[in-house]
């Protein structure tokens, strides 16, 4: 062995072997290598347990029982105290779960260790085959080998038959039940296990209960218990609005919001999944409205609805280290429904005061609007010979660090009524979390800070918490996407860079006043310029920010000249990796429509993510991207052209499986973005201000509705928003844009591919 590759240096040891035990060669000394590789074990159930079989549920009987329940009488013990509300919740859950036990059968979850197509008969044959083989090895008799050969042949025939039946089932599931098909695909793509031994701090264990508590101890450190005196006057200006109170929730609100829920059989801590709420929406709407309105009336959020599971999700680094995981919260469906009803009301009331610089968790805004805003200003600086410095900031556990008292004070200054503030305080305080690890749960974690993960109200509350941040930045520009904040400035000389540093100092002060901690090592400085200039350095306090040549901004790799060539390369490599996975696991699927479905759902979204920003203007880059789809076509149509002889043109092969070119789809996405912007479906006043209408002096055969200014520098043509407007002008006289959006998209694709 000449080379040893490991991911983590701590997982191996290397030393010279003892020459006494192993004779040493003069020119090749013997090395002793000890590998401590963790063994991944499956997260499936270790024991046979019973669970509800929701596919066989009798929803007719369940709805009958729920409709004939006198909920007013059953929940009539509410007398205005918090304890009575918790009692109402308990009675409701006991009633519903009793009905579920009557109408939903239970089945035993077996510990399945074989392949997904395995059956009891196949398992028995496998065990018999192993016994016959052991007996043959023990005796060495020819007769025993003959018996073993017969069983082995039976096993191989049955295994092959079951495997191909399983593939046929997968093909049918792709059309009838895509969810189960992609569950199978994702099981092949991802490792679902954890290392056998986990470690945190100075503790190491293989026991699931101990490991779950290790995760609990680690996740607990992300929360802050710093007290904030609410009597202090907050020093930063906050935009106010009319008084905001909690609304009444009607049964129609509940049924309408349930239409947006996913029909899932997985339940949260309360044991009632969303499939029960969806299939019994009309029957449950009335009792749920009673519970929701009672909670609003008494300004109290029930204790049971504050519980959540935290599932560890691996990020990067050493997989056996607990610190390299982040927690994903699993909430119950009913409190999420409650929040969804309130979220629609809050979004309507607060839409006018949320900063226009905020693009995250905001209707009509997206990653594309955020990056188009930035790239438009940077390209405008290029045209005028300016440099642009962008400071990318990184909050440390921003959502978990939000101080509750400070948040409530800000909400009070915005205009929230005392009743609404009391309910939000009850909603935030004393929330409970348990880590769910390999069918075990940890000790309870009391959350003392932050907004709830996985909730509907959490992102709204966080946006309100940092909504005053743009008021601090006076001399520079600021853009936000939730907790991703970048501060930037275009300038002509180094003297102007002082303004940016001044705003950085104000931002740093704001972080201290709001108890928000910056991860300074992840804060970067990016210098955008088309010409050589002096590089300035910026600071947060005493820490000098690192200057980088490329930066990953919301999933798009930006370089100093905004040429996006490196992003195109990164995208192609990532897409080819997923395509290689499809080739490995879908080689048994001969139907081109099956593989096309996999490609359009797994590979093409990678090639089109953020394409409005980086859509290449050069034919070379466009051809590189198109080569990924050409590679897929060779795999998809391998049955039609096995030897690649007489291979038709690229356009002909695309038409065979009704697949448009990637270039035409990017053009369609560009035009669709602009149409949605003009029609008000995309909210960006900055981009709207950059649209100029063309007023011709005389009638012409071809009319360009948008005026695109001419710039002498050729690189101005690469401006993303300028390119979007240009694509719209090119097709304005050829496509009827007055039709429905889906028809317009289809017509654009048809025109560009003919």
XYZ file of C-alpha atoms in Angstrom, residues 1-2 16-17 19 22-32:
16
model
C 0.000 0.000 0.000
C 1.584 3.245 -1.182
C 7.103 2.322 11.967
C 6.383 -1.364 12.412
C 11.227 -5.004 13.035
C 7.878 -7.855 10.686
C 11.191 -8.133 8.802
C 12.183 -4.721 7.486
C 13.291 -4.143 3.905
C 16.267 -1.863 3.377
C 14.582 0.386 0.853
C 10.944 -0.116 1.867
C 10.500 0.185 5.643
C 7.332 -1.401 6.949
C 4.678 0.970 8.267
C 1.878 0.163 10.680
